[in-house]
Coordinates of C-alpha atoms in Angstrom, one line a residue:
X9 CA 94.2 104.9 74.0
X10 CA 95.7 101.7 75.5
X11 CA 99.2 103.4 75.6
X12 CA 97.6 106.2 77.7
X13 CA 95.9 103.8 79.9
X14 CA 99.1 101.8 80.4
X15 CA 101.0 105.1 81.3
X16 CA 98.3 106.1 83.8
X17 CA 98.5 102.7 85.4
X18 CA 102.4 102.8 85.5
X19 CA 102.2 106.3 87.2
X20 CA 99.7 105.2 89.7
X21 CA 101.9 102.2 90.6
X22 CA 104.9 104.5 91.1
X23 CA 102.9 106.8 93.2
X24 CA 101.6 103.9 95.3
X25 CA 105.0 102.5 95.9
X26 CA 106.3 105.9 97.0
X27 CA 103.4 106.3 99.5
X28 CA 104.1 102.8 100.8
X29 CA 107.8 103.6 101.2
X30 CA 106.8 106.8 103.2
X31 CA 104.3 105.0 105.3
X32 CA 106.8 102.3 106.0
X33 CA 109.3 104.8 107.2
X34 CA 106.8 106.6 109.4
X35 CA 105.7 103.3 111.2
X36 CA 109.3 102.2 111.9
X37 CA 110.3 105.7 113.1
X38 CA 107.2 105.9 115.5
X39 CA 107.5 102.4 116.9
X40 CA 111.3 102.9 117.4
X41 CA 110.6 106.2 119.3
X42 CA 108.2 104.3 121.5
X43 CA 110.8 101.7 122.3
X44 CA 110.5 98.0 122.2
X45 CA 107.4 96.1 123.6
X46 CA 107.8 94.4 126.9
X47 CA 109.2 90.9 126.5
X48 CA 107.3 87.8 127.6
X49 CA 104.2 89.9 128.1
X50 CA 101.7 88.9 125.5
X51 CA 99.7 85.6 125.4
X52 CA 97.2 86.6 122.6
X53 CA 98.1 87.9 119.2
X54 CA 95.8 89.4 116.5
X55 CA 97.3 88.8 113.1
X56 CA 96.3 91.6 110.7
X57 CA 98.0 91.5 107.2
X58 CA 95.7 94.1 105.5
X59 CA 96.1 97.8 104.7
X60 CA 94.1 100.7 106.1
X61 CA 91.3 100.1 103.8
X62 CA 90.2 97.0 105.7
X63 CA 90.7 98.7 109.2
X64 CA 87.0 98.5 109.8
X65 CA 87.6 94.7 110.4
X66 CA 89.9 95.4 113.3
X67 CA 88.2 98.4 114.8
X68 CA 85.0 96.5 115.6
X69 CA 87.0 94.1 117.7
X70 CA 88.8 96.7 119.9
X71 CA 86.5 96.9 122.7
X72 CA 86.1 93.1 123.2
X73 CA 89.8 92.5 122.8
X74 CA 90.6 95.2 125.3
X75 CA 88.3 93.3 127.9
X76 CA 90.2 90.0 127.0
X77 CA 93.5 91.8 127.5
X78 CA 92.8 92.6 131.2
X79 CA 93.6 88.8 131.9
X80 CA 95.5 87.7 128.8
X81 CA 97.6 90.6 127.3
X82 CA 96.8 91.2 123.5
X83 CA 99.1 92.5 120.8
X84 CA 98.4 93.1 117.1
X85 CA 100.9 91.7 114.5
X86 CA 100.7 94.1 111.7
X87 CA 102.2 93.1 108.2
X88 CA 101.2 96.1 106.0
X89 CA 102.5 99.6 106.5
X90 CA 99.1 101.1 105.9
X91 CA 97.5 98.8 108.3
X92 CA 100.2 99.3 111.0
X93 CA 99.9 103.1 110.5
X94 CA 96.2 103.0 111.1
X95 CA 96.6 100.7 114.2
X96 CA 99.3 103.0 115.8
X97 CA 97.1 106.1 115.2
X98 CA 94.1 104.5 116.8
X99 CA 96.3 103.7 119.8
X100 CA 93.8 101.1 121.0
X101 CA 96.1 98.0 121.3
X102 CA 99.9 97.4 121.5
X103 CA 101.3 96.9 117.8
X104 CA 104.4 95.0 116.4
X105 CA 105.1 95.7 112.7
X106 CA 106.5 92.7 111.0
X107 CA 106.4 93.0 107.2
X108 CA 108.8 90.1 106.9
X109 CA 108.5 86.5 108.1
X110 CA 111.8 86.6 109.8
X111 CA 110.5 89.4 111.9
X112 CA 107.5 87.3 113.1
X113 CA 110.0 84.4 113.9
X114 CA 112.1 86.9 116.1
X115 CA 109.0 88.2 117.8
X116 CA 107.7 84.8 118.7
X117 CA 111.1 83.9 120.2
X118 CA 110.4 86.3 123.1
X119 CA 106.7 86.3 123.4
X120 CA 104.6 83.5 124.9
X121 CA 101.8 83.8 122.2
X122 CA 99.4 80.9 122.9
X123 CA 96.4 82.2 120.8
X124 CA 96.5 83.8 117.4
X125 CA 93.2 85.5 116.2
X126 CA 92.4 86.3 112.7
X127 CA 89.6 88.8 111.6
X128 CA 89.8 87.9 107.9
X129 CA 90.9 85.5 105.2
X130 CA 94.0 87.4 103.9
X131 CA 96.2 85.0 101.9
X132 CA 99.1 86.0 104.1
X133 CA 97.5 84.4 107.0
X134 CA 99.0 81.2 105.6
X135 CA 102.5 82.5 106.5
X136 CA 101.5 82.5 110.2
X137 CA 100.1 79.0 110.2
X138 CA 103.5 77.6 109.9
X139 CA 104.0 78.3 113.6
X140 CA 102.7 75.4 115.8
X141 CA 102.4 75.1 119.6
X142 CA 99.7 77.8 119.5
X143 CA 96.0 77.9 118.5
X144 CA 95.2 79.7 115.2
X145 CA 91.6 80.9 115.7
X146 CA 89.4 82.5 113.1
X147 CA 87.1 85.2 114.7
X148 CA 85.9 86.9 111.5
X149 CA 84.8 90.4 111.2
X150 CA 81.1 90.0 111.3
X151 CA 78.1 87.5 111.0
X152 CA 76.4 87.1 107.7
X153 CA 75.2 84.7 105.1
X154 CA 77.7 85.8 102.5
X155 CA 79.5 83.0 100.8
X156 CA 82.8 83.7 102.6
X157 CA 81.0 82.6 105.7
X158 CA 81.2 79.1 104.5
X159 CA 84.6 79.0 102.7
X160 CA 86.7 75.9 102.9
X161 CA 89.3 78.0 104.5
X162 CA 87.7 77.5 107.8
X163 CA 89.6 74.2 107.9
X164 CA 93.0 76.0 108.1
X165 CA 92.3 77.3 111.6
X166 CA 92.3 75.1 114.7
X167 CA 89.2 76.8 115.9
X168 CA 86.5 79.2 114.7
X169 CA 84.5 81.5 117.1
X170 CA 81.1 81.8 115.6
X171 CA 78.1 83.8 116.5
X172 CA 75.5 81.1 117.1
X173 CA 73.5 78.1 115.9
X174 CA 72.9 79.6 112.5
X175 CA 76.5 79.8 111.8
X176 CA 77.0 76.2 112.7
X177 CA 74.0 75.1 110.4
X178 CA 75.5 77.1 107.6
X179 CA 78.8 75.5 108.0
X180 CA 77.4 71.9 108.4
X181 CA 75.6 72.4 105.0
X182 CA 78.8 73.3 103.2
X183 CA 82.0 71.9 104.7
X184 CA 82.9 68.1 104.2
X185 CA 84.6 66.3 107.1
X186 CA 84.6 69.3 109.4
X187 CA 84.0 68.5 113.1
X188 CA 81.7 71.4 114.1
X189 CA 81.4 70.2 117.7
X190 CA 85.2 70.2 118.3
X191 CA 86.3 73.1 116.1
X192 CA 83.6 75.8 116.6
X193 CA 82.7 77.7 119.7
X194 CA 79.6 79.9 119.9
X195 CA 80.1 83.4 121.5
X196 CA 77.4 85.7 120.0
X197 CA 78.3 89.1 119.0
X198 CA 80.6 90.6 121.7
X199 CA 80.7 93.9 119.8
X200 CA 77.0 94.5 120.7
X201 CA 78.1 95.0 124.3
X202 CA 80.3 97.9 123.3
X203 CA 78.4 100.0 120.9
X204 CA 80.1 103.4 120.6
X205 CA 79.5 107.0 119.8
X206 CA 76.7 109.5 120.1
X207 CA 74.4 110.4 117.4
X208 CA 75.5 113.6 115.7
X209 CA 71.9 115.1 115.7
X210 CA 69.3 116.1 118.3
X211 CA 66.3 113.8 118.5
X212 CA 63.2 115.7 117.4
X213 CA 60.6 113.2 116.4
X214 CA 61.8 112.5 113.0
X215 CA 62.0 108.7 112.0
X216 CA 65.7 107.9 111.7
X217 CA 66.6 105.6 108.8
X218 CA 70.0 104.0 108.5
X219 CA 71.1 103.1 105.0
X220 CA 74.3 101.1 105.2
X221 CA 75.1 99.6 101.7
X222 CA 78.2 97.5 101.0
X223 CA 80.7 97.9 98.2
X224 CA 80.2 96.6 94.6
X225 CA 82.0 93.3 95.2
X226 CA 84.9 91.8 93.2
X227 CA 83.0 89.1 91.4
X228 CA 79.5 88.4 90.2
X229 CA 78.7 86.1 93.1
X230 CA 79.4 88.9 95.5
X231 CA 77.7 91.7 93.7
X232 CA 75.6 92.7 96.8
X233 CA 76.1 96.4 96.6
X234 CA 72.9 98.6 96.2
X235 CA 74.3 102.1 95.9
X236 CA 73.9 102.0 92.1
X237 CA 70.7 100.0 91.9
X238 CA 68.7 101.1 94.8
X239 CA 70.7 103.9 96.6
X240 CA 69.9 107.1 94.7
X241 CA 66.2 106.3 94.5
X242 CA 65.6 105.5 98.1
X243 CA 67.8 108.5 99.3
X244 CA 65.9 110.9 97.0
X245 CA 62.6 109.7 98.4
X246 CA 63.8 110.0 102.1
X247 CA 65.4 113.4 101.6
X248 CA 62.2 114.7 100.1
X249 CA 60.1 113.7 103.1
X250 CA 60.5 115.9 106.3
X251 CA 59.3 113.1 108.4
X252 CA 62.7 111.2 108.0
X253 CA 66.3 111.7 109.0
X254 CA 68.7 109.8 106.9
X255 CA 72.0 108.3 108.3
X256 CA 74.1 107.3 105.3
X257 CA 77.0 104.9 106.0
X258 CA 78.5 103.5 102.8
X259 CA 81.2 100.7 102.9
X260 CA 84.6 102.3 102.9
X261 CA 85.5 100.4 99.7
X262 CA 82.5 101.7 97.7
X263 CA 83.7 102.7 94.2
X264 CA 87.1 100.9 94.4
X265 CA 86.5 98.6 91.4
X266 CA 83.5 100.3 89.7
X267 CA 83.6 104.0 88.8
X268 CA 79.9 104.3 88.3
X269 CA 79.4 102.9 91.7
X270 CA 81.8 105.5 93.2
X271 CA 80.2 108.2 91.2
X272 CA 76.6 107.2 92.5
X273 CA 78.1 107.3 96.1
X274 CA 79.5 110.8 95.7
X275 CA 76.1 112.0 94.2
X276 CA 74.3 110.7 97.3
X277 CA 76.8 112.4 99.7
X278 CA 76.2 115.7 97.7
X279 CA 72.4 115.4 97.9
X280 CA 72.6 114.9 101.7
X281 CA 74.8 118.1 102.0
X282 CA 72.3 119.9 99.7
X283 CA 69.3 118.7 101.8
X284 CA 70.9 120.0 105.1
X285 CA 71.8 123.3 103.4
X286 CA 68.1 123.7 102.4
X287 CA 66.8 122.7 105.8
X288 CA 69.1 123.0 108.8
X289 CA 66.7 121.0 111.0
X290 CA 66.9 118.0 108.8
X291 CA 70.3 116.9 110.2
X292 CA 70.8 114.1 107.8
X293 CA 74.1 112.4 108.2
X294 CA 76.8 111.1 105.9
X295 CA 78.8 108.8 108.3
X296 CA 82.3 107.6 107.4
X297 CA 83.6 107.5 110.9
X298 CA 85.4 104.7 112.7
X299 CA 82.8 104.4 115.5
X300 CA 80.0 101.9 114.9
X301 CA 77.2 101.4 117.3
X302 CA 75.1 104.4 117.7
X303 CA 73.9 104.0 114.0
X304 CA 72.7 100.4 114.6
X305 CA 71.1 101.0 118.0
X306 CA 69.5 104.5 117.3
X307 CA 67.9 104.0 113.9
X308 CA 64.2 103.3 113.8
X309 CA 64.6 101.3 110.6
X310 CA 67.7 100.1 108.9
X311 CA 68.2 99.4 105.2
X312 CA 71.2 97.3 104.4
X313 CA 72.6 95.2 101.7
X314 CA 73.7 91.5 102.1
X315 CA 76.6 92.0 104.5
X316 CA 77.6 91.7 108.2
X317 CA 75.5 94.9 108.8
X318 CA 72.3 92.8 108.4
X319 CA 73.3 90.6 111.3
X320 CA 74.7 93.5 113.4
X321 CA 71.3 95.1 113.1
X322 CA 69.5 91.7 113.6
X323 CA 71.2 91.6 117.1
X324 CA 69.4 94.8 117.9
X325 CA 66.0 93.4 117.1
X326 CA 64.6 96.5 115.4
X327 CA 63.0 96.8 112.0
X328 CA 65.2 95.9 108.9
X329 CA 65.0 95.9 105.2
X330 CA 67.5 94.2 103.0
X331 CA 68.2 95.2 99.3
X332 CA 67.7 92.4 96.8
X333 CA 70.7 92.3 94.6
X334 CA 69.8 93.3 91.1
X335 CA 72.5 91.0 89.5
X336 CA 71.0 87.5 89.4
X337 CA 74.4 86.0 89.7
X338 CA 74.8 87.2 93.3
X339 CA 75.0 84.3 95.6
X340 CA 72.1 84.3 98.2
X341 CA 71.9 81.7 101.0
X342 CA 68.2 81.5 101.7
X343 CA 68.6 78.6 104.1
X344 CA 68.9 81.2 107.0
X345 CA 67.5 84.6 107.7
X346 CA 67.7 85.7 104.1
X347 CA 65.0 83.2 103.4
X348 CA 62.5 85.0 105.8
X349 CA 63.7 88.6 105.7
X350 CA 61.9 91.8 104.3
X351 CA 63.4 92.3 100.9
X352 CA 63.5 95.6 99.1
X353 CA 64.0 95.3 95.3
X354 CA 65.4 97.9 93.0
X355 CA 61.9 98.5 91.5
X356 CA 60.5 99.2 95.0
X357 CA 63.4 101.6 96.1
X358 CA 61.6 104.6 95.1
X359 CA 58.6 103.6 97.2
X360 CA 60.8 103.2 100.4
X361 CA 58.3 105.2 102.6
X362 CA 55.5 102.6 102.3
X363 CA 58.0 99.7 103.0
X364 CA 59.2 101.6 106.2
X365 CA 55.6 101.9 107.3
X366 CA 55.0 98.3 106.9
X367 CA 58.0 97.0 108.7
X368 CA 57.5 99.4 111.6
X369 CA 53.8 98.5 112.2
X370 CA 53.6 94.8 111.5
X371 CA 53.7 92.7 114.7
X372 CA 54.5 89.6 112.8
X373 CA 57.7 91.3 111.6
X374 CA 58.8 92.0 115.2
X375 CA 58.2 88.4 116.2
X376 CA 60.1 87.1 113.2
X377 CA 63.0 89.4 114.0
X378 CA 63.1 88.3 117.7
X379 CA 63.1 84.6 116.7
X380 CA 66.0 85.0 114.2
X381 CA 68.1 87.1 116.4
X382 CA 68.0 84.2 119.0
X383 CA 68.9 81.7 116.3
X384 CA 71.9 83.8 115.0
X385 CA 73.3 85.2 118.4
X386 CA 71.9 83.2 121.3
X387 CA 71.7 85.2 124.4
X388 CA 71.8 88.9 123.5
X389 CA 71.3 90.2 127.0
X390 CA 73.7 92.9 128.0
X391 CA 77.2 91.4 128.9
X392 CA 76.3 87.8 127.7
X393 CA 78.3 87.9 124.4
X394 CA 81.4 89.3 126.2
X395 CA 81.2 86.7 128.9
X396 CA 81.1 83.9 126.3
X397 CA 84.0 85.4 124.3
X398 CA 85.9 85.4 127.7
X399 CA 84.8 81.8 128.3
X400 CA 86.0 80.8 124.9
X401 CA 89.5 82.2 125.3
X402 CA 89.7 80.7 128.8
X403 CA 88.9 77.3 127.3
X404 CA 91.6 77.5 124.7
X405 CA 94.1 78.6 127.2
X406 CA 93.3 75.5 129.3
X407 CA 93.6 73.4 126.3
X408 CA 96.9 75.0 125.4
X409 CA 98.2 74.1 129.0
X410 CA 97.1 70.5 128.4
X411 CA 98.8 70.1 125.0
X412 CA 102.0 71.9 126.1
X413 CA 102.2 69.5 129.1
X414 CA 102.1 66.6 126.7
X415 CA 104.9 67.7 124.3

């Protein structure tokens, strides 16, 4: 059996390598056909070393970055062929593909990059840190109380743009000898000013429920995913009740490491298709599109796992239930919103309807949400987060000028 398994792994590796070679060639060919990027044009770079599987981390930043680019031109430095392919296909921002470090060096020779932004903690970020005379700034890909939000890797960056007071409090509890006042800048959630897309259904009085679970996680402390523990039970209850419309948006990595998790995800998708087949007016939605916004803003109640989706929804200020991880080893920081949220346990998942009724009709729940939204994101009025993002970049540009004049 082990021999068969080894052969399958070897075949998979060969197939993956072949796909990567084809992807590499297509990226190089397409960028060559477009011609070289204009020299000495860009002052802000977004460094993205990941493949297409983590493109959700980039896509949520497109609109805020395009706002910034009106004053400070932005380019994406892509390191992975799959990520570069997706960035080119999206066509939202200029892209330079630099799989090798020497390519980055040549690119920086003819571009005045003053700020480098990072949306994740990819190990290859370290290769970019070697280049001084520019600010390396962590902007993350979402606000949450996951453990990666307090990793000591924050110290590798010159600055971190954080959502609000809750993020600073979280970091202050964890990081030693880290100057929060000097190295963090609060900007709120600029993405909230750019929610995109239109609901693929006609409003008809049904209560819309967004269920947005995360993936299974790659270690026990990160076992936040609920598809296997909660998902099928709560989905079954919602599909059986014609008062509700379900919008199911699973994490794109669902089932990557755990086959059972992936199987449960596929069963939910099939159940949604079957429910729509039996009742065309139901208009339940399996959502795997790149656009994120209408789901958060339009749902009457959201059910999410411990992930950035909790805080994206919190910024909307509408009812929210959070699945309690079944694995007791999962790390839960209850020093923030998770210490005051509305939990949904695996045992209660089948009774989701009563929990929806509770969070929709309890005034105290609404007031709690309002207070926590302010704590996590500050001013959430239209345009305020975008303005704060712009001000943060302007501040860093001024500081770059000051330091550049000294050396």
